[in-house]
Every structure is written in structure tokens, then in C-alpha cells.
């Protein structure tokens, strides 16, 4: 956090620049600066910020003129929606593809999917996002499949019934989720394929076959659960990637989440907001790692602590 | 069920399994297709009979067994036309995949070697035992009850708890019992056991073999027992088939094959097998020029004129328990021993007895919590820098797994040169010469230095392990299960090498092993370890012939013996 603080303040720019306006007098600006404590020495600013932060007071956003806490409270759920959906896509799609490939190793399907995975993995998120927007909003795209390309709800959202609201939200989620999750899904698929192939050579798979189980049961009850172990630890690794990608994707799809918030806040030199949002991201990543560890213990009885 | 079983057995002459000209190849797509791995193998097995399939690693015995239930991936393997496997009157070669699946588990049960890796680590034991029943339509309740009953049948203590446990929570013997319960869940008529006791301690091995025997008497199943261990086979099998390089070289009743082996290979195998009865004369032993060998051994056994090189005095190593109240756990407790130059001290014990911890203490890799280790009369803690360096050079280790302990990315030469470099011995061209000398010393071609570990056989790798230890001119070698991973004939040669090196270099050995017969063949003195303590020690002949301690006696009784060759 300290490093972030120093870096932020070392960067050129004035947080009050947003208010530069012929109609605002230099005196008024000076007054605001005093109110925000920006006239104080840096070290004092830091100490004061740290003390407040520790008590849960995230400060006041210069650019939005609202408490940082409120700003984050509106943005965080939106990002959790997008991040959660992408994480789900990443792992559900990734694992399914990986399993499919491993079961039919060296088949045409396997080679085809390997190629596609490699392609997707090498596509940068911002490019995929923009291309998705272009394609879906172009004339060649069938009207029946038209999808919203920005925001997270339609204009008439408030008048919709519960079911329609869910559908509306899902439609808005679809494109950003694909843009954000697909290349990670490709990576997960590679891992899962490898893990499955390794597992399938294990002695206990032979034991399962020797019991006369169907191939379906051998794969799903014996191989997949063991192959998932190394993949689960990837959750913790991929979450920061997804959050990083969220900054870009939220911009492209005008998604009112944390990513866009941070982007705007940095541009506006809104120190308290940047600090708090970054802190929240870090906390999320730690939480995700904890989740991965808990999941791991749930799946693998060998590492349970009693 | 009983009627069904009777019907299944009711083949013309009571033959349960008839294998004829079974031939399996790998890589058939290549033009220069290699020799078949299983080559025209034929044998019969009757209901209620035990057939032992014996051979060294790579002889094709496991592949033969697996292919009976089509558990070998095809491709890459291919069963050649003309092969025939008739099980209970039904031809299995060419049977549909569905039919084979029905037969597996239901009519042919399998017990594999390593119960840790052969059980699914993330599935409860009870579920694994009942799985084949469940797959055949038993209800959840029925399955659970039957699984418990099976676990009780294989004499698992506390079957309720075992059923809920995961494999890692059970001991090796308990896991193998669970594996057997799993194999007989659907009351098969044929049980194929592939090295079922190889990974187990001798006393547990004896129990498992007894269990297999009693199951067989009870249900009349045919048992195909695959093993490299001749003594194990001789103990349980009615008939024996000896395999070598994909072929069966000799078949006959156990009595005949072991007492009057017809084939030269069988005779060589029997000669190479370690035995409790005699020390010394194992297979391929070149008789040393008279006088030299006894002299070396006697010198050590005599009242010690030579100084003790390495000594442990009342050494203990305790580990703190997880909970504060449970106190500490002693891995080694109040152990004293001495190793003199040119002497071999055998250290025997079952897994968990503290052998390896003791080895680590003697190597200075771990510190005792009580007592002290002395090197040439000085405590390890007070050696000083020079003394410590001398100690590290003088006491070396030879590991069990010669593959796992060699860096796969280094050539043999590089690995040996590294040792010389670390200890600042022989530099430049002298180093290369020294490597060649070392390889020759352990009976290898010096040209081997350019090869990588995976290109070598198990025996060659163990020779490299010994060469690595010898590189620094040690006085004491601590050999931790040095031949346990090797075939008997290779074992015999490695032991012979160790004896020769001892004669030539006057080395002192601490020979750690779970295998009492192997230790018998090499040790001058023997220490028996149990639960961290030395329960008995003395001259090898005395300990083996007149064991004083109860535990030593039960250990010796559990070791399967070969019938004496006529």
C-alpha cells in the first residue's frame, strides 16, 4: 500500500485538475485543496490516510465528490458479477474441453481444440472485446441474436418482471464474460488436458477398469476428481489475471464496475479512490486464494487438517 | 449364486483358464517390429488351484496377467492372431468390449502390487470396495452392508472405520486387505494377484498370503499369483510357471520345479535367491583366493584391534507430537552401535522401525535429541571444520532407488565429476582418469560415462550409486536398502560387488534392509530394530540360528523359504 501511495504521488498531475475551469476561481481551488488536506506535507497526508484507512474510513473521492465507501459499494457487486461469471466460464469450459481432449487424445477433435485453444490464448482481451462488439453490432450479425454491447441493464430494466430482469442481466453479461473468460479458459483447458492424461496412467485407473466399470464411470468418478487437484490451485493464479482484464473489458463494454472505476480514478488523480479500489482488488485476490485452498482440501482428503 | 458358480465351473475337465500361444507385441506399425513381449505363452489353471507365474522384471509376466482381462491398452499393444484365452469355457480373445467389462470384476478379480497407488486417493475405502457391486445394480444400502462384510472378511480391524477412511489413512497391510476385499466383492472365480506382497513387510506379507489362501479354500477360486519372489511362490502355489523374456521356460508342480529344476534359467534363479539358511555362497559368487575373504571378516569380528570408525552411543531422535499433551514420538530410542573398518553390520527391521532415521543420524544429516554419534572417537558436534570435512568424506551413503537418486539430466561422467569437484579431489585430466577408474572398480565399462541414467539398467544404476559413494574414498558406507529394488540375479551381483569392494578397500558397511535373507548373505553382525529400539544384536550366525528375542523369532518365521534343491 505504501509503495502504491508513493508511486501515485510521484506521478505528475494535480487532483484538482478536473475542476480547472474558467468559472472556478483560483481561491476556490485553494480552498478545496485545503479541505482535502492536499496542502499538507506528503508524509502527514500519508499518516492521516493510513490512520483513517485502518479504522475503515476510506476517505472522500475528489472526482466523484462522494465518500469512497459509497462509490465502491455500487461498483463492487457489478465487478463480482462479471468476475464470477468469467471465473465460472474459465473453469467450466476449460475443464470440459480439457477432459474431452484427454479422453480422445490425438484424435482430430483433440488436435482441433488444441489449435483453437492456442489461438484464443494468444488473443489479447482488449482485441477480442472490441472485435466482439464490432461483430455483434454489425449488419452481418442476425437481428434475432442481437446482444447488448454496453452497460449492465436495459433502459426499461426497472419496469421488468423478475424473470425478465434475470434474462436481461444475463444478456448483458454474455459478451463481456466471453471476452474476459475465453482466453483463460483456453489456458485451463491445456492444464486440464495434461492433468487428465497424467491421471489416466495412474494405477488406480487400472484398478477401476479391473472392477469392470464403464469407461464413463472410470473417467468421471476416478480420473476427473484426481485431475482437478492441480487445476484447482490455478483458480488463485487466474483471478488476478481476470481482474486485470476486467479493467479493459469494463471500459469496452461500459460496465460500471471496479475496473472502470480504477481507470477513471487514476486519470483523475483521485488518490483516495485509487488506494481503496486497489486495496479491495488485493483483498479479493487473497480471498480467491483462500477459496482455492478450501476447495482443495474439500476435494483432496490427504491434506485435510484434523 | 451357488448354482451359478457351479455352472461356471462346469467345464469339461475342471479347467478354469486355458491360455494358448498368447503372443503380444508392441509397436506393430513399425517395419522393424520388435520381438513379442509375450511370446507363445501357454498354461492352464484349474478351479481351486494356485498357479505361480515367476520371472524377473521385464519377463512379461504382468503383461500376460493383465491381458487375460484385456487390461492392456490396444494399441499400442496387440494380441497376435492365433492367441487364445479360454476362461470358463469362453474364448476371450475377440470377445466384445462389453463382455470383457462384465467379466472384469465380476468373474476375474485383480489384486495389484502397490496398494497405495492402486487405490483412488480421493475416494473412501468402503465406496471403492462396493463400487463394482454398485455398478452391477446393487442398491446403496446393500452395497454398504456388503462392503462392510467384505472388510470384515479380510480381517481388517474396525471395518466400520476403515470403510469411512481414505486410503492414506490405512497402513500398507490394511490397504492390501481392502484391495483384496475389492477384488473378491463380486465373488469372482479367478483371482489374479500381481505381486500382491512385494510392497509389504515380511510379517504383513505372511498374513496377506494366509488370507489369500483361506479365501481360496473357502470359495474355491483359481488363483494366478505373479511374483518375482521365488520363496513367496513356493509357499502358496500348487504349480509354477517360470517366465523369461516373454516365454515360459518351465512349468510343473511347485515341488518339482523348485527341487528338480529342469531349465538352466530356473536353476540360476534359485541359486541367486537369498536364503536364511546359509551365508555367503549365492549365485555367481567367484570363490576368492583362499584366505583373503575370511581374513577380512575375521579381523573385524575379532576383539577389535582396529579402531571403531563410527559409533552411536545411546542415541535417540524424538519428534514433537502435533498436540502438546501427546508429548514426543521417538523414531529412534537409546540406540548404540559400532561400525569398524572391513566389517559389515546388518540392520534389519520392518517399515517404520526407525532404520532410515538412524541412517540419517549416522550420516550427520540429522541430529540426535539425546546421546551422541562419534566419528573416530570424537563426537560429531565437536569435529571442527576440518574434522567435519573428513567425516563427510569418510561416511557415504548408497541409496535404495538408484534411478531416483541420480540426476536424469546429467551424464554418468558429469555426475561423478561433480562429486570430485565438490570435494576438491582430482582436477583437470586427472578427474577424467579417476572417473574411468571408478567405473572400472564397480565393474562397468569406462565408456559408460557418456550415458544418461535412463539408458542404464537397474543394476548398472546401482553400480553408479556405489561408484559415486566411492569417489571420495570413504571408510564407511551406509547402504540403505541398496538391493531392494533389484531382481534377484542382479541383487546377487551387487552384493558380490559390495563384498569385493570391502575386501579391496577395507570398507565398513552398515547394511540396512527389511530383507532378512539378503542381510544374512552379507552381514558379519546383525542388529534387529523395532519401534526405534535395537531389540537384538550379535554375530549373524547366532542371531539367525538362535534368535533370543521374541520379535526376531517372529520375523524369521514370517520369511517364506525355498524348498531345498535336490
Short mmCIF file of N, CA and C in Angstrom, two decimals, chain A residues 86 89-90 93-94 116-126 128 177-190 238 241-242 245:
data_model
loop_
_atom_site.label_atom_id
_atom_site.label_comp_id
_atom_site.label_asym_id
_atom_site.label_seq_id
_atom_site.Cartn_x
_atom_site.Cartn_y
_atom_site.Cartn_z
N UNK A 86 -17.03 -14.88 -15.32
CA UNK A 86 -15.85 -15.22 -16.12
C UNK A 86 -15.09 -16.38 -15.50
N UNK A 89 -16.93 -19.48 -16.34
CA UNK A 89 -16.71 -19.85 -17.74
C UNK A 89 -15.31 -20.42 -17.90
N UNK A 90 -14.34 -19.73 -17.31
CA UNK A 90 -12.95 -20.17 -17.43
C UNK A 90 -12.80 -21.63 -17.02
N UNK A 93 -15.78 -24.30 -18.81
CA UNK A 93 -15.45 -24.54 -20.21
C UNK A 93 -14.05 -25.17 -20.32
N UNK A 94 -13.10 -24.60 -19.59
CA UNK A 94 -11.72 -25.09 -19.65
C UNK A 94 -11.62 -26.56 -19.28
N UNK A 116 -7.41 -24.34 -31.52
CA UNK A 116 -8.30 -23.25 -31.11
C UNK A 116 -7.86 -22.66 -29.77
N UNK A 117 -7.49 -23.54 -28.85
CA UNK A 117 -7.06 -23.07 -27.54
C UNK A 117 -5.84 -22.17 -27.65
N UNK A 118 -4.90 -22.60 -28.49
CA UNK A 118 -3.68 -21.81 -28.68
C UNK A 118 -4.02 -20.44 -29.26
N UNK A 119 -4.93 -20.44 -30.23
CA UNK A 119 -5.36 -19.21 -30.87
C UNK A 119 -5.97 -18.26 -29.84
N UNK A 120 -6.93 -18.79 -29.08
CA UNK A 120 -7.63 -17.96 -28.10
C UNK A 120 -6.67 -17.44 -27.04
N UNK A 121 -5.72 -18.29 -26.67
CA UNK A 121 -4.81 -17.91 -25.62
C UNK A 121 -3.92 -16.76 -26.07
N UNK A 122 -3.63 -16.71 -27.38
CA UNK A 122 -2.73 -15.66 -27.86
C UNK A 122 -3.47 -14.37 -28.21
N UNK A 123 -4.80 -14.41 -28.17
CA UNK A 123 -5.56 -13.19 -28.48
C UNK A 123 -5.64 -12.32 -27.22
N UNK A 124 -5.23 -11.04 -27.34
CA UNK A 124 -5.35 -10.18 -26.16
C UNK A 124 -6.82 -9.85 -25.87
N UNK A 125 -7.13 -9.69 -24.61
CA UNK A 125 -8.50 -9.46 -24.19
C UNK A 125 -9.12 -8.23 -24.86
N UNK A 126 -8.33 -7.14 -24.95
CA UNK A 126 -8.93 -5.91 -25.49
C UNK A 126 -9.33 -6.07 -26.95
N UNK A 128 -10.15 -8.98 -28.48
CA UNK A 128 -11.31 -9.87 -28.53
C UNK A 128 -12.57 -9.09 -28.19
N UNK A 177 -18.34 -11.40 -20.52
CA UNK A 177 -17.84 -12.64 -19.90
C UNK A 177 -17.01 -13.43 -20.89
N UNK A 178 -17.51 -13.52 -22.13
CA UNK A 178 -16.76 -14.26 -23.15
C UNK A 178 -15.42 -13.58 -23.38
N UNK A 179 -15.46 -12.25 -23.53
CA UNK A 179 -14.22 -11.52 -23.80
C UNK A 179 -13.20 -11.74 -22.69
N UNK A 180 -13.71 -11.76 -21.46
CA UNK A 180 -12.82 -11.85 -20.31
C UNK A 180 -12.37 -13.29 -20.03
N UNK A 181 -13.30 -14.24 -20.18
CA UNK A 181 -13.01 -15.59 -19.71
C UNK A 181 -12.41 -16.52 -20.73
N UNK A 182 -12.59 -16.23 -22.01
CA UNK A 182 -12.28 -17.24 -23.01
C UNK A 182 -10.80 -17.60 -23.11
N UNK A 183 -9.94 -16.58 -23.05
CA UNK A 183 -8.53 -16.92 -23.22
C UNK A 183 -8.01 -17.66 -22.00
N UNK A 184 -8.52 -17.30 -20.81
CA UNK A 184 -8.13 -18.07 -19.61
C UNK A 184 -8.67 -19.49 -19.71
N UNK A 185 -9.88 -19.62 -20.24
CA UNK A 185 -10.46 -20.95 -20.40
C UNK A 185 -9.56 -21.81 -21.27
N UNK A 186 -8.99 -21.18 -22.31
CA UNK A 186 -8.10 -21.92 -23.19
C UNK A 186 -6.89 -22.42 -22.41
N UNK A 187 -6.36 -21.56 -21.53
CA UNK A 187 -5.21 -21.96 -20.73
C UNK A 187 -5.59 -23.10 -19.78
N UNK A 188 -6.73 -22.96 -19.12
CA UNK A 188 -7.18 -24.00 -18.19
C UNK A 188 -7.36 -25.33 -18.94
N UNK A 189 -7.88 -25.25 -20.15
CA UNK A 189 -8.08 -26.47 -20.93
C UNK A 189 -6.75 -27.20 -21.16
N UNK A 190 -5.70 -26.42 -21.43
CA UNK A 190 -4.39 -27.05 -21.63
C UNK A 190 -3.94 -27.76 -20.35
N UNK A 238 -5.40 -17.43 -11.52
CA UNK A 238 -6.10 -16.80 -12.63
C UNK A 238 -6.91 -15.59 -12.21
N UNK A 241 -5.45 -12.30 -12.97
CA UNK A 241 -5.46 -12.10 -14.42
C UNK A 241 -6.84 -11.59 -14.85
N UNK A 242 -7.89 -12.23 -14.30
CA UNK A 242 -9.24 -11.83 -14.66
C UNK A 242 -9.53 -10.39 -14.22
N UNK A 245 -7.80 -8.04 -16.45
CA UNK A 245 -8.54 -7.98 -17.71
C UNK A 245 -9.83 -7.20 -17.55
#
